Amino acid sequence: MDWKTLLCPERARSTVSRSAGNRDLRSEFEKDYHRIIGSASFRRLQDKTQVFPLDKSDFIRTRLTHSLEVSSIAKSLGQNIAQDILQNQRDEGFDWQMKEDVCNILQCAGLIHDIGNPPFGHFGESAIREWFIWNLPKLTFKGTPVTKLLTKQMLADFYNFEGNAQALRLLTKLHFLVDENGMNLTYGLLNTIVKYPVPSTQIDPRSGDIKDKKMGYFYAEQELYRSISKAAGTTGMRHPLTFILEAADDIAYKTADIEDAFKKGCISYASLLMELEKYEQKASQRERDYFNPAQILRDKYAAAEKRHIADKEEFAVQNFLVRVQGFLISCATFGFLNNYQQIMEGSYRYDLFEFTYAKGIMKLLGDVAYRYAFVSNPIFKLEIAANTVLNSHLNQFVAAALYYDTEVPQRDVEEKLMSLISENYKQAYHAYAAGKSEGERLYLRLLLVTDYVCGMTDSYAKSLYQELNGIV
């Protein structure tokens, strides 16, 4: 792979102005940024869960604040890495304009990497997958089981439903404004957000290759993804910037989850210190000399005492996490540069932390957040409530969509339910369903439902559930 091709400014629809008076000096990737910021889908992230569903606290992160943090970290990593490539002449074809393009793409990619996620966080994805696993085999269409009408890949799309794949779909089709090309973002950017360049039928978590863990695109976007990856020169491989985006995402949520859990009272300063000291005892002397998180937390508490800070524990935890972020950024930078040739050849199989001192820290942070926050009773209660809401919506809207846009008359209530779905989404459905087989049209109608559900915010999903079920 080479950077000139990877930083592909091409779009599905050319936006080159033929007006001689147009003096827009922005790069194509800077234009992407403004399209994203001005979109309704990006704004809706402010009312979507990051970790704590339906949380009323103003402090706890939403998908929007998380995405802004990922964007910032991704751009910082891009600056570090691109500067090193230039200074150490790691790549003859890499120039200063490419450094700027790398930073702009990563900044944009951070903003949209979670834009396809449904309400209620990753639990929302799990709820959608489980609904289809349990219910799709029971559905019939004109007397024939739906599972007989859909191809293996179509079925696998629903059984392995992913917000990553939904993001590509949303960005390229569902923003039906000018035409059916959605936001019409650059191929270099779109390729960067596809973390898993495989379809649902080729998922293989046991392969040992990070790119095979989940699916990256639906059957509906398969040809589009092939066009994008061909234009960017990544066919069958991860885009190099995807490794950087993923590292930024990991850094942001691993540290933020600890801070949010602390703010929610799920983990105390004492509990966090105890967990870090367990790690300290197991770590090698070399690891402790390089980065000792327990000692850093103790030092931050001591600094709070010296400065007479009122809430010493909060000061210590927050400043500790700032130090951790800096350490993880330096490790991710090293991880990319140290494996540069493999990454550019498409043969690197791991995340950027795998062969660095950060690997153990990342595992520790994830484990602590899981045990203290993710498996707590408050989270369980909220997730059960979210499951009830999403199951209700899928039960009602899938039933309504089965015979939508067919010669079979719909019941009055089914017509009313379909009228609630965004006209943009229905326009996109009609544009792509035209001329397709009956099975593919049915598949696209099921995707129309998941499009609608994924586009909901937490608050809208909850209020719609109450309205449709007569709950005042």
Short mmCIF file of C-alpha atoms in Angstrom, two decimals:
data_model
loop_
_atom_site.label_atom_id
_atom_site.label_comp_id
_atom_site.label_asym_id
_atom_site.label_seq_id
_atom_site.Cartn_x
_atom_site.Cartn_y
_atom_site.Cartn_z
CA MET A 1 0.00 0.00 0.00
CA ASP A 2 1.18 3.54 -0.67
CA TRP A 3 0.08 6.79 0.91
CA LYS A 4 -0.84 8.54 -2.31
CA THR A 5 -3.52 5.93 -2.95
CA LEU A 6 -4.49 5.43 0.70
CA LEU A 7 -5.31 9.12 1.13
CA CYS A 8 -7.90 8.86 -1.62
CA PRO A 9 -9.94 12.09 -2.04
CA GLU A 10 -12.39 10.43 -4.45
CA ARG A 11 -16.11 10.36 -3.63
CA ALA A 12 -19.04 8.36 -4.99
CA ARG A 13 -20.30 11.57 -6.55
CA SER A 14 -17.78 14.15 -7.71
CA THR A 15 -18.19 17.53 -6.01
CA VAL A 16 -15.78 19.49 -8.18
CA SER A 17 -17.43 22.81 -8.92
CA ARG A 18 -17.53 23.98 -12.52
CA SER A 19 -17.98 27.57 -11.44
CA ALA A 20 -14.92 29.70 -12.20
CA GLY A 21 -15.78 31.92 -9.24
CA ASN A 22 -15.64 29.15 -6.65
CA ARG A 23 -12.51 29.64 -4.51
CA ASP A 24 -13.01 26.97 -1.83
CA LEU A 25 -9.46 26.38 -0.59
CA ARG A 26 -10.33 23.54 1.80
CA SER A 27 -8.92 20.10 1.14
CA GLU A 28 -11.40 17.31 0.43
CA PHE A 29 -10.86 15.95 3.95
CA GLU A 30 -11.54 19.35 5.52
CA LYS A 31 -14.81 19.39 3.60
CA ASP A 32 -15.62 16.01 5.13
CA TYR A 33 -15.22 17.53 8.59
CA HIS A 34 -17.81 20.22 7.95
CA ARG A 35 -20.26 17.70 6.47
CA ILE A 36 -19.99 15.54 9.58
CA ILE A 37 -20.31 18.40 12.09
CA GLY A 38 -23.43 19.68 10.34
CA SER A 39 -25.20 16.32 10.16
CA ALA A 40 -28.21 15.25 12.22
CA SER A 41 -26.65 11.82 12.85
CA PHE A 42 -23.63 13.41 14.51
CA ARG A 43 -25.84 15.63 16.70
CA ARG A 44 -27.87 12.61 17.80
CA LEU A 45 -24.75 11.14 19.41
CA GLN A 46 -25.29 13.60 22.29
CA ASP A 47 -28.24 11.46 23.43
CA LYS A 48 -26.74 8.01 22.89
CA THR A 49 -25.17 5.88 25.58
CA GLN A 50 -21.45 5.29 25.92
CA VAL A 51 -21.50 2.97 28.95
CA PHE A 52 -24.32 3.91 31.33
CA PRO A 53 -27.70 3.67 29.54
CA LEU A 54 -30.35 6.33 30.27
CA ASP A 55 -28.00 8.02 32.77
CA LYS A 56 -29.19 11.41 34.03
CA SER A 57 -25.77 12.76 35.02
CA ASP A 58 -24.34 15.62 32.98
CA PHE A 59 -20.81 14.38 33.66
CA ILE A 60 -21.10 10.81 32.36
CA ARG A 61 -19.93 10.47 28.78
CA THR A 62 -22.27 10.09 25.83
CA ARG A 63 -21.37 8.83 22.36
CA LEU A 64 -20.82 12.46 21.36
CA THR A 65 -18.30 13.32 24.07
CA HIS A 66 -16.58 9.97 23.54
CA SER A 67 -16.36 10.61 19.79
CA LEU A 68 -14.87 14.06 20.36
CA GLU A 69 -12.23 12.53 22.64
CA VAL A 70 -11.41 9.83 20.09
CA SER A 71 -11.15 12.47 17.37
CA SER A 72 -8.69 14.50 19.45
CA ILE A 73 -6.53 11.50 20.39
CA ALA A 74 -6.58 10.13 16.83
CA LYS A 75 -5.40 13.46 15.43
CA SER A 76 -2.62 13.64 18.05
CA LEU A 77 -1.47 10.15 17.16
CA GLY A 78 -1.57 11.07 13.47
CA GLN A 79 0.62 14.11 14.10
CA ASN A 80 3.17 12.07 16.07
CA ILE A 81 3.34 9.26 13.55
CA ALA A 82 3.30 11.39 10.40
CA GLN A 83 6.01 13.67 11.79
CA ASP A 84 8.22 10.66 12.51
CA ILE A 85 7.66 9.27 8.99
CA LEU A 86 8.78 12.60 7.58
CA GLN A 87 11.73 13.24 9.87
CA ASN A 88 13.14 9.72 9.63
CA GLN A 89 12.31 9.35 5.94
CA ARG A 90 10.51 6.07 6.51
CA ASP A 91 8.63 6.51 3.24
CA GLU A 92 10.00 8.37 0.22
CA GLY A 93 6.55 9.29 -1.10
CA PHE A 94 5.28 10.77 2.15
CA ASP A 95 5.22 14.59 2.18
CA TRP A 96 3.97 17.49 4.34
CA GLN A 97 0.58 17.65 2.62
CA MET A 98 0.09 13.96 3.38
CA LYS A 99 0.80 14.65 7.05
CA GLU A 100 -1.98 17.23 7.04
CA ASP A 101 -4.32 14.85 5.22
CA VAL A 102 -3.57 12.04 7.70
CA CYS A 103 -4.47 14.32 10.62
CA ASN A 104 -7.66 15.55 8.96
CA ILE A 105 -8.82 12.03 8.09
CA LEU A 106 -8.17 10.77 11.61
CA GLN A 107 -9.93 13.76 13.14
CA CYS A 108 -13.00 13.03 11.00
CA ALA A 109 -12.81 9.27 11.55
CA GLY A 110 -12.87 9.78 15.31
CA LEU A 111 -16.06 11.80 15.00
CA ILE A 112 -17.93 9.14 13.00
CA HIS A 113 -16.47 5.83 14.19
CA ASP A 114 -19.55 5.18 16.40
CA ILE A 115 -22.13 7.02 14.32
CA GLY A 116 -23.90 3.79 13.34
CA ASN A 117 -24.31 2.49 16.89
CA PRO A 118 -27.88 1.94 18.13
CA PRO A 119 -29.22 3.47 21.36
CA PHE A 120 -28.12 2.08 24.73
CA GLY A 121 -24.48 1.49 23.85
CA HIS A 122 -22.96 -1.81 22.86
CA PHE A 123 -25.80 -3.53 24.69
CA GLY A 124 -28.07 -2.18 21.95
CA GLU A 125 -26.05 -4.09 19.35
CA SER A 126 -26.30 -7.25 21.42
CA ALA A 127 -30.07 -6.83 21.82
CA ILE A 128 -30.55 -6.46 18.06
CA ARG A 129 -28.42 -9.53 17.32
CA GLU A 130 -30.27 -11.64 19.87
CA TRP A 131 -33.68 -10.53 18.60
CA PHE A 132 -32.86 -11.74 15.09
CA ILE A 133 -31.27 -14.98 16.31
CA TRP A 134 -34.41 -15.83 18.25
CA ASN A 135 -37.10 -14.39 15.97
CA LEU A 136 -35.93 -14.47 12.36
CA PRO A 137 -36.31 -18.28 12.10
CA LYS A 138 -39.96 -17.89 13.19
CA LEU A 139 -40.93 -15.34 10.53
CA THR A 140 -42.69 -16.27 7.31
CA PHE A 141 -43.31 -14.28 4.14
CA LYS A 142 -46.22 -15.39 1.94
CA GLY A 143 -46.14 -18.75 3.70
CA THR A 144 -42.40 -19.33 3.18
CA PRO A 145 -39.91 -19.12 6.08
CA VAL A 146 -37.89 -15.92 5.81
CA THR A 147 -34.73 -17.97 6.36
CA LYS A 148 -35.45 -19.74 3.05
CA LEU A 149 -35.77 -16.48 1.14
CA LEU A 150 -32.60 -14.78 2.38
CA THR A 151 -29.09 -15.84 1.40
CA LYS A 152 -26.57 -17.10 3.94
CA GLN A 153 -24.83 -13.71 3.99
CA MET A 154 -28.09 -11.79 4.40
CA LEU A 155 -29.01 -13.91 7.41
CA ALA A 156 -25.49 -13.62 8.85
CA ASP A 157 -25.75 -9.82 8.59
CA PHE A 158 -28.59 -9.83 11.11
CA TYR A 159 -27.23 -12.59 13.33
CA ASN A 160 -23.90 -10.71 13.62
CA PHE A 161 -25.33 -7.18 13.53
CA GLU A 162 -22.62 -4.54 14.06
CA GLY A 163 -22.61 -0.80 14.60
CA ASN A 164 -19.37 -0.70 12.56
CA ALA A 165 -21.19 -1.97 9.47
CA GLN A 166 -24.15 0.31 10.18
CA ALA A 167 -21.82 3.32 10.24
CA LEU A 168 -20.71 2.67 6.65
CA ARG A 169 -24.34 2.20 5.61
CA LEU A 170 -25.50 5.35 7.36
CA LEU A 171 -22.76 7.54 5.93
CA THR A 172 -23.03 6.29 2.35
CA LYS A 173 -26.79 5.83 1.91
CA LEU A 174 -29.09 7.02 4.67
CA HIS A 175 -28.36 10.75 4.58
CA PHE A 176 -30.60 11.02 1.54
CA LEU A 177 -30.21 14.74 0.87
CA VAL A 178 -28.91 15.46 -2.62
CA ASP A 179 -29.08 11.86 -3.83
CA GLU A 180 -28.60 8.26 -2.73
CA ASN A 181 -24.90 8.75 -1.87
CA GLY A 182 -25.53 9.83 1.72
CA MET A 183 -22.94 12.26 3.12
CA ASN A 184 -20.79 11.49 0.08
CA LEU A 185 -17.58 11.41 2.11
CA THR A 186 -14.12 10.70 0.66
CA TYR A 187 -13.10 7.11 0.10
CA GLY A 188 -9.93 7.59 2.16
CA LEU A 189 -12.05 8.48 5.19
CA LEU A 190 -14.68 5.79 4.61
CA ASN A 191 -12.01 3.13 4.26
CA THR A 192 -10.42 4.22 7.54
CA ILE A 193 -13.59 3.59 9.59
CA VAL A 194 -14.00 0.01 8.29
CA LYS A 195 -12.22 -1.75 11.16
CA TYR A 196 -13.02 -5.24 9.86
CA PRO A 197 -12.65 -5.59 6.06
CA VAL A 198 -14.63 -8.84 5.92
CA PRO A 199 -18.32 -9.69 5.33
CA SER A 200 -20.49 -11.43 7.92
CA THR A 201 -19.79 -14.85 6.39
CA GLN A 202 -16.03 -14.52 6.90
CA ILE A 203 -15.91 -13.57 10.59
CA ASP A 204 -13.27 -15.68 12.31
CA PRO A 205 -12.22 -14.54 15.80
CA ARG A 206 -9.93 -17.59 16.07
CA SER A 207 -7.80 -16.62 13.07
CA GLY A 208 -5.50 -14.52 15.24
CA ASP A 209 -5.88 -11.61 12.81
CA ILE A 210 -7.60 -8.59 14.33
CA LYS A 211 -9.32 -7.72 11.05
CA ASP A 212 -11.39 -10.93 11.14
CA LYS A 213 -12.98 -10.43 14.60
CA LYS A 214 -16.25 -8.90 13.36
CA MET A 215 -17.87 -7.86 10.10
CA GLY A 216 -17.21 -4.49 8.53
CA TYR A 217 -20.03 -4.15 6.02
CA PHE A 218 -23.43 -5.58 5.15
CA TYR A 219 -24.25 -7.45 1.97
CA ALA A 220 -26.16 -4.31 0.91
CA GLU A 221 -22.89 -2.32 0.91
CA GLN A 222 -20.62 -5.09 -0.39
CA GLU A 223 -20.12 -3.66 -3.87
CA LEU A 224 -19.70 -0.17 -2.48
CA TYR A 225 -17.02 -1.36 -0.05
CA ARG A 226 -15.21 -3.10 -2.91
CA SER A 227 -15.18 0.20 -4.83
CA ILE A 228 -13.90 2.11 -1.80
CA SER A 229 -11.15 -0.38 -0.95
CA LYS A 230 -10.09 -0.67 -4.60
CA ALA A 231 -9.80 3.12 -4.91
CA ALA A 232 -7.76 3.31 -1.69
CA GLY A 233 -5.63 0.28 -2.59
CA THR A 234 -6.53 -1.78 0.49
CA THR A 235 -8.52 -4.67 -0.99
CA GLY A 236 -8.74 -7.40 1.65
CA MET A 237 -6.50 -5.47 4.06
CA ARG A 238 -6.93 -2.94 6.83
CA HIS A 239 -6.24 0.69 6.00
CA PRO A 240 -3.12 1.73 8.01
CA LEU A 241 -5.00 4.63 9.56
CA THR A 242 -7.57 2.16 10.93
CA PHE A 243 -4.95 0.89 13.38
CA ILE A 244 -4.46 4.45 14.63
CA LEU A 245 -8.21 5.09 14.89
CA GLU A 246 -8.70 1.86 16.83
CA ALA A 247 -5.87 2.74 19.22
CA ALA A 248 -7.41 6.18 19.83
CA ASP A 249 -10.78 4.56 20.54
CA ASP A 250 -9.18 2.08 22.95
CA ILE A 251 -7.27 4.82 24.79
CA ALA A 252 -10.36 7.01 25.09
CA TYR A 253 -12.78 4.41 26.39
CA LYS A 254 -10.36 2.46 28.61
CA THR A 255 -9.50 5.60 30.58
CA ALA A 256 -12.98 7.19 30.38
CA ASP A 257 -14.71 4.05 31.64
CA ILE A 258 -12.61 4.19 34.82
CA GLU A 259 -13.35 7.89 35.33
CA ASP A 260 -17.09 7.47 34.68
CA ALA A 261 -17.22 4.45 37.00
CA PHE A 262 -15.48 6.50 39.69
CA LYS A 263 -17.94 9.37 39.25
CA LYS A 264 -20.87 6.94 39.45
CA GLY A 265 -19.50 5.47 42.68
CA CYS A 266 -18.93 2.04 41.12
CA ILE A 267 -15.23 2.13 42.01
CA SER A 268 -13.48 4.03 44.80
CA TYR A 269 -9.98 5.44 44.99
CA ALA A 270 -9.08 2.67 47.45
CA SER A 271 -10.43 -0.06 45.16
CA LEU A 272 -8.60 1.32 42.15
CA LEU A 273 -5.34 1.58 44.12
CA MET A 274 -5.77 -2.00 45.34
CA GLU A 275 -6.20 -3.25 41.77
CA LEU A 276 -3.18 -1.28 40.56
CA GLU A 277 -1.06 -2.61 43.43
CA LYS A 278 -1.97 -6.18 42.45
CA TYR A 279 -0.64 -5.37 38.98
CA GLU A 280 2.43 -3.76 40.54
CA GLN A 281 3.24 -6.97 42.44
CA LYS A 282 2.94 -9.14 39.32
CA ALA A 283 4.75 -6.82 36.89
CA SER A 284 8.43 -7.25 36.17
CA GLN A 285 10.97 -4.77 37.51
CA ARG A 286 11.50 -3.53 33.98
CA GLU A 287 7.78 -2.87 33.53
CA ARG A 288 7.55 -1.07 36.87
CA ASP A 289 10.57 1.07 36.04
CA TYR A 290 9.04 2.04 32.71
CA PHE A 291 5.51 2.78 33.93
CA ASN A 292 4.12 1.96 37.36
CA PRO A 293 0.42 2.97 37.50
CA ALA A 294 0.07 2.29 41.25
CA GLN A 295 2.97 4.59 42.08
CA ILE A 296 1.57 7.30 39.79
CA LEU A 297 -1.82 7.15 41.57
CA ARG A 298 -0.12 7.35 44.96
CA ASP A 299 1.99 10.28 43.77
CA LYS A 300 -1.10 12.12 42.53
CA TYR A 301 -2.79 11.65 45.89
CA ALA A 302 0.31 12.95 47.65
CA ALA A 303 0.31 15.98 45.33
CA ALA A 304 -3.32 16.65 46.25
CA GLU A 305 -2.41 16.55 49.95
CA LYS A 306 0.50 18.91 49.42
CA ARG A 307 -1.74 21.36 47.55
CA HIS A 308 -4.55 21.01 50.12
CA ILE A 309 -7.06 19.89 47.49
CA ALA A 310 -10.49 19.33 49.04
CA ASP A 311 -11.32 16.12 47.17
CA LYS A 312 -7.95 14.41 47.08
CA GLU A 313 -9.25 11.13 45.69
CA GLU A 314 -11.02 12.72 42.72
CA PHE A 315 -7.95 14.85 41.96
CA ALA A 316 -5.70 11.79 42.13
CA VAL A 317 -7.88 9.59 39.90
CA GLN A 318 -8.44 12.23 37.22
CA ASN A 319 -4.79 13.28 37.04
CA PHE A 320 -3.68 9.66 37.11
CA LEU A 321 -5.84 8.97 34.04
CA VAL A 322 -4.32 11.96 32.22
CA ARG A 323 -0.88 10.44 32.77
CA VAL A 324 -2.11 7.04 31.62
CA GLN A 325 -3.48 8.55 28.41
CA GLY A 326 -0.13 10.18 27.65
CA PHE A 327 1.65 6.88 28.24
CA LEU A 328 -0.78 4.97 25.99
CA ILE A 329 -0.43 7.55 23.21
CA SER A 330 3.35 7.16 23.26
CA CYS A 331 3.01 3.35 23.18
CA ALA A 332 0.54 3.43 20.28
CA THR A 333 2.90 5.72 18.37
CA PHE A 334 5.75 3.29 18.97
CA GLY A 335 3.53 0.33 18.04
CA PHE A 336 2.72 1.81 14.65
CA LEU A 337 6.23 2.94 13.79
CA ASN A 338 7.88 -0.24 15.03
CA ASN A 339 5.61 -2.33 12.81
CA TYR A 340 5.45 0.15 9.95
CA GLN A 341 6.48 -2.17 7.14
CA GLN A 342 4.07 -4.93 8.15
CA ILE A 343 1.23 -2.46 8.49
CA MET A 344 1.92 -1.00 5.04
CA GLU A 345 2.14 -4.50 3.57
CA GLY A 346 -1.20 -5.45 5.15
CA SER A 347 0.31 -8.34 7.11
CA TYR A 348 0.20 -6.92 10.66
CA ARG A 349 -2.34 -8.94 12.68
CA TYR A 350 -2.54 -7.18 16.05
CA ASP A 351 -3.49 -3.90 17.68
CA LEU A 352 -0.80 -1.27 18.23
CA PHE A 353 -0.35 -2.13 21.92
CA GLU A 354 0.45 -5.83 21.43
CA PHE A 355 4.25 -5.62 21.68
CA THR A 356 4.52 -2.62 24.02
CA TYR A 357 4.48 -2.00 27.77
CA ALA A 358 0.91 -0.76 27.36
CA LYS A 359 -0.53 -4.23 26.70
CA GLY A 360 -0.78 -5.15 30.38
CA ILE A 361 -2.11 -1.71 31.37
CA MET A 362 -4.85 -1.88 28.73
CA LYS A 363 -5.91 -5.31 29.92
CA LEU A 364 -5.91 -4.14 33.54
CA LEU A 365 -8.07 -1.07 32.84
CA GLY A 366 -10.58 -3.10 30.86
CA ASP A 367 -10.78 -5.77 33.54
CA VAL A 368 -11.29 -3.25 36.34
CA ALA A 369 -14.03 -1.39 34.45
CA TYR A 370 -15.79 -4.66 33.66
CA ARG A 371 -15.75 -6.03 37.20
CA TYR A 372 -16.65 -2.80 38.98
CA ALA A 373 -19.05 -1.18 36.50
CA PHE A 374 -20.27 -3.40 33.68
CA VAL A 375 -21.46 -6.25 35.92
CA SER A 376 -23.00 -4.04 38.60
CA ASN A 377 -26.71 -4.18 39.51
CA PRO A 378 -27.43 -0.61 38.32
CA ILE A 379 -26.10 -1.49 34.85
CA PHE A 380 -28.02 -4.76 34.81
CA LYS A 381 -31.29 -2.95 35.57
CA LEU A 382 -30.70 -0.34 32.90
CA GLU A 383 -29.76 -2.97 30.32
CA ILE A 384 -32.87 -5.02 31.09
CA ALA A 385 -34.97 -1.88 30.55
CA ALA A 386 -33.13 -1.16 27.29
CA ASN A 387 -33.70 -4.73 26.14
CA THR A 388 -37.44 -4.38 26.75
CA VAL A 389 -37.55 -1.16 24.73
CA LEU A 390 -35.60 -2.52 21.74
CA ASN A 391 -37.44 -5.85 21.66
CA SER A 392 -40.75 -4.01 21.57
CA HIS A 393 -39.64 -1.81 18.66
CA LEU A 394 -38.28 -4.74 16.66
CA ASN A 395 -41.40 -6.83 17.29
CA GLN A 396 -43.67 -4.09 16.00
CA PHE A 397 -41.65 -2.62 13.15
CA VAL A 398 -40.38 -5.88 11.65
CA ALA A 399 -43.95 -7.17 11.50
CA ALA A 400 -45.01 -3.91 9.82
CA ALA A 401 -42.13 -3.96 7.32
CA LEU A 402 -42.61 -7.53 6.07
CA TYR A 403 -45.29 -6.59 3.53
CA TYR A 404 -44.41 -2.92 3.09
CA ASP A 405 -43.94 -2.05 -0.61
CA THR A 406 -45.51 -5.34 -1.77
CA GLU A 407 -48.84 -6.24 -3.38
CA VAL A 408 -50.04 -7.74 -0.09
CA PRO A 409 -52.25 -5.23 1.80
CA GLN A 410 -50.96 -4.08 5.15
CA ARG A 411 -53.11 -3.80 8.24
CA ASP A 412 -54.03 -0.28 9.28
CA VAL A 413 -51.71 -0.35 12.30
CA GLU A 414 -48.82 -1.58 10.13
CA GLU A 415 -49.26 1.35 7.74
CA LYS A 416 -49.23 3.73 10.70
CA LEU A 417 -46.05 2.17 12.07
CA MET A 418 -44.29 2.49 8.71
CA SER A 419 -45.34 6.14 8.51
CA LEU A 420 -43.21 6.78 11.62
CA ILE A 421 -39.99 5.73 9.87
CA SER A 422 -37.90 8.59 8.48
CA GLU A 423 -38.70 9.54 4.91
CA ASN A 424 -34.94 9.70 4.25
CA TYR A 425 -34.61 6.04 5.19
CA LYS A 426 -37.61 5.04 3.10
CA GLN A 427 -36.31 7.00 0.13
CA ALA A 428 -33.01 5.18 0.41
CA TYR A 429 -34.84 1.86 0.59
CA HIS A 430 -36.84 2.58 -2.58
CA ALA A 431 -33.73 3.79 -4.44
CA TYR A 432 -31.82 0.57 -3.73
CA ALA A 433 -34.75 -1.89 -3.82
CA ALA A 434 -35.77 -0.96 -7.36
CA GLY A 435 -35.33 -3.92 -9.73
CA LYS A 436 -34.14 -6.30 -7.00
CA SER A 437 -35.42 -9.84 -6.40
CA GLU A 438 -38.14 -10.49 -3.85
CA GLY A 439 -35.64 -11.95 -1.38
CA GLU A 440 -33.30 -8.97 -1.62
CA ARG A 441 -36.17 -6.51 -1.26
CA LEU A 442 -37.25 -8.34 1.89
CA TYR A 443 -33.68 -8.14 3.18
CA LEU A 444 -33.62 -4.39 2.51
CA ARG A 445 -36.93 -3.94 4.35
CA LEU A 446 -35.48 -5.67 7.40
CA LEU A 447 -32.47 -3.35 7.14
CA LEU A 448 -34.92 -0.45 6.92
CA VAL A 449 -36.12 -1.40 10.40
CA THR A 450 -32.61 -1.65 11.84
CA ASP A 451 -31.80 1.67 10.15
CA TYR A 452 -34.70 3.26 12.00
CA VAL A 453 -33.88 1.66 15.34
CA CYS A 454 -30.15 2.51 15.11
CA GLY A 455 -31.01 6.11 14.27
CA MET A 456 -32.94 6.51 17.52
CA THR A 457 -31.46 8.29 20.50
CA ASP A 458 -31.86 6.75 23.95
CA SER A 459 -34.56 9.27 24.87
CA TYR A 460 -36.50 8.85 21.64
CA ALA A 461 -36.40 5.05 21.84
CA LYS A 462 -37.71 5.20 25.41
CA SER A 463 -40.44 7.79 24.75
CA LEU A 464 -41.60 6.02 21.56
CA TYR A 465 -41.83 2.75 23.50
CA GLN A 466 -44.02 4.45 26.11
CA GLU A 467 -46.25 6.05 23.46
CA LEU A 468 -46.74 2.90 21.39
CA ASN A 469 -47.50 0.83 24.48
CA GLY A 470 -49.89 3.30 26.06
CA ILE A 471 -47.63 4.10 29.00
CA VAL A 472 -48.36 7.61 30.27
#
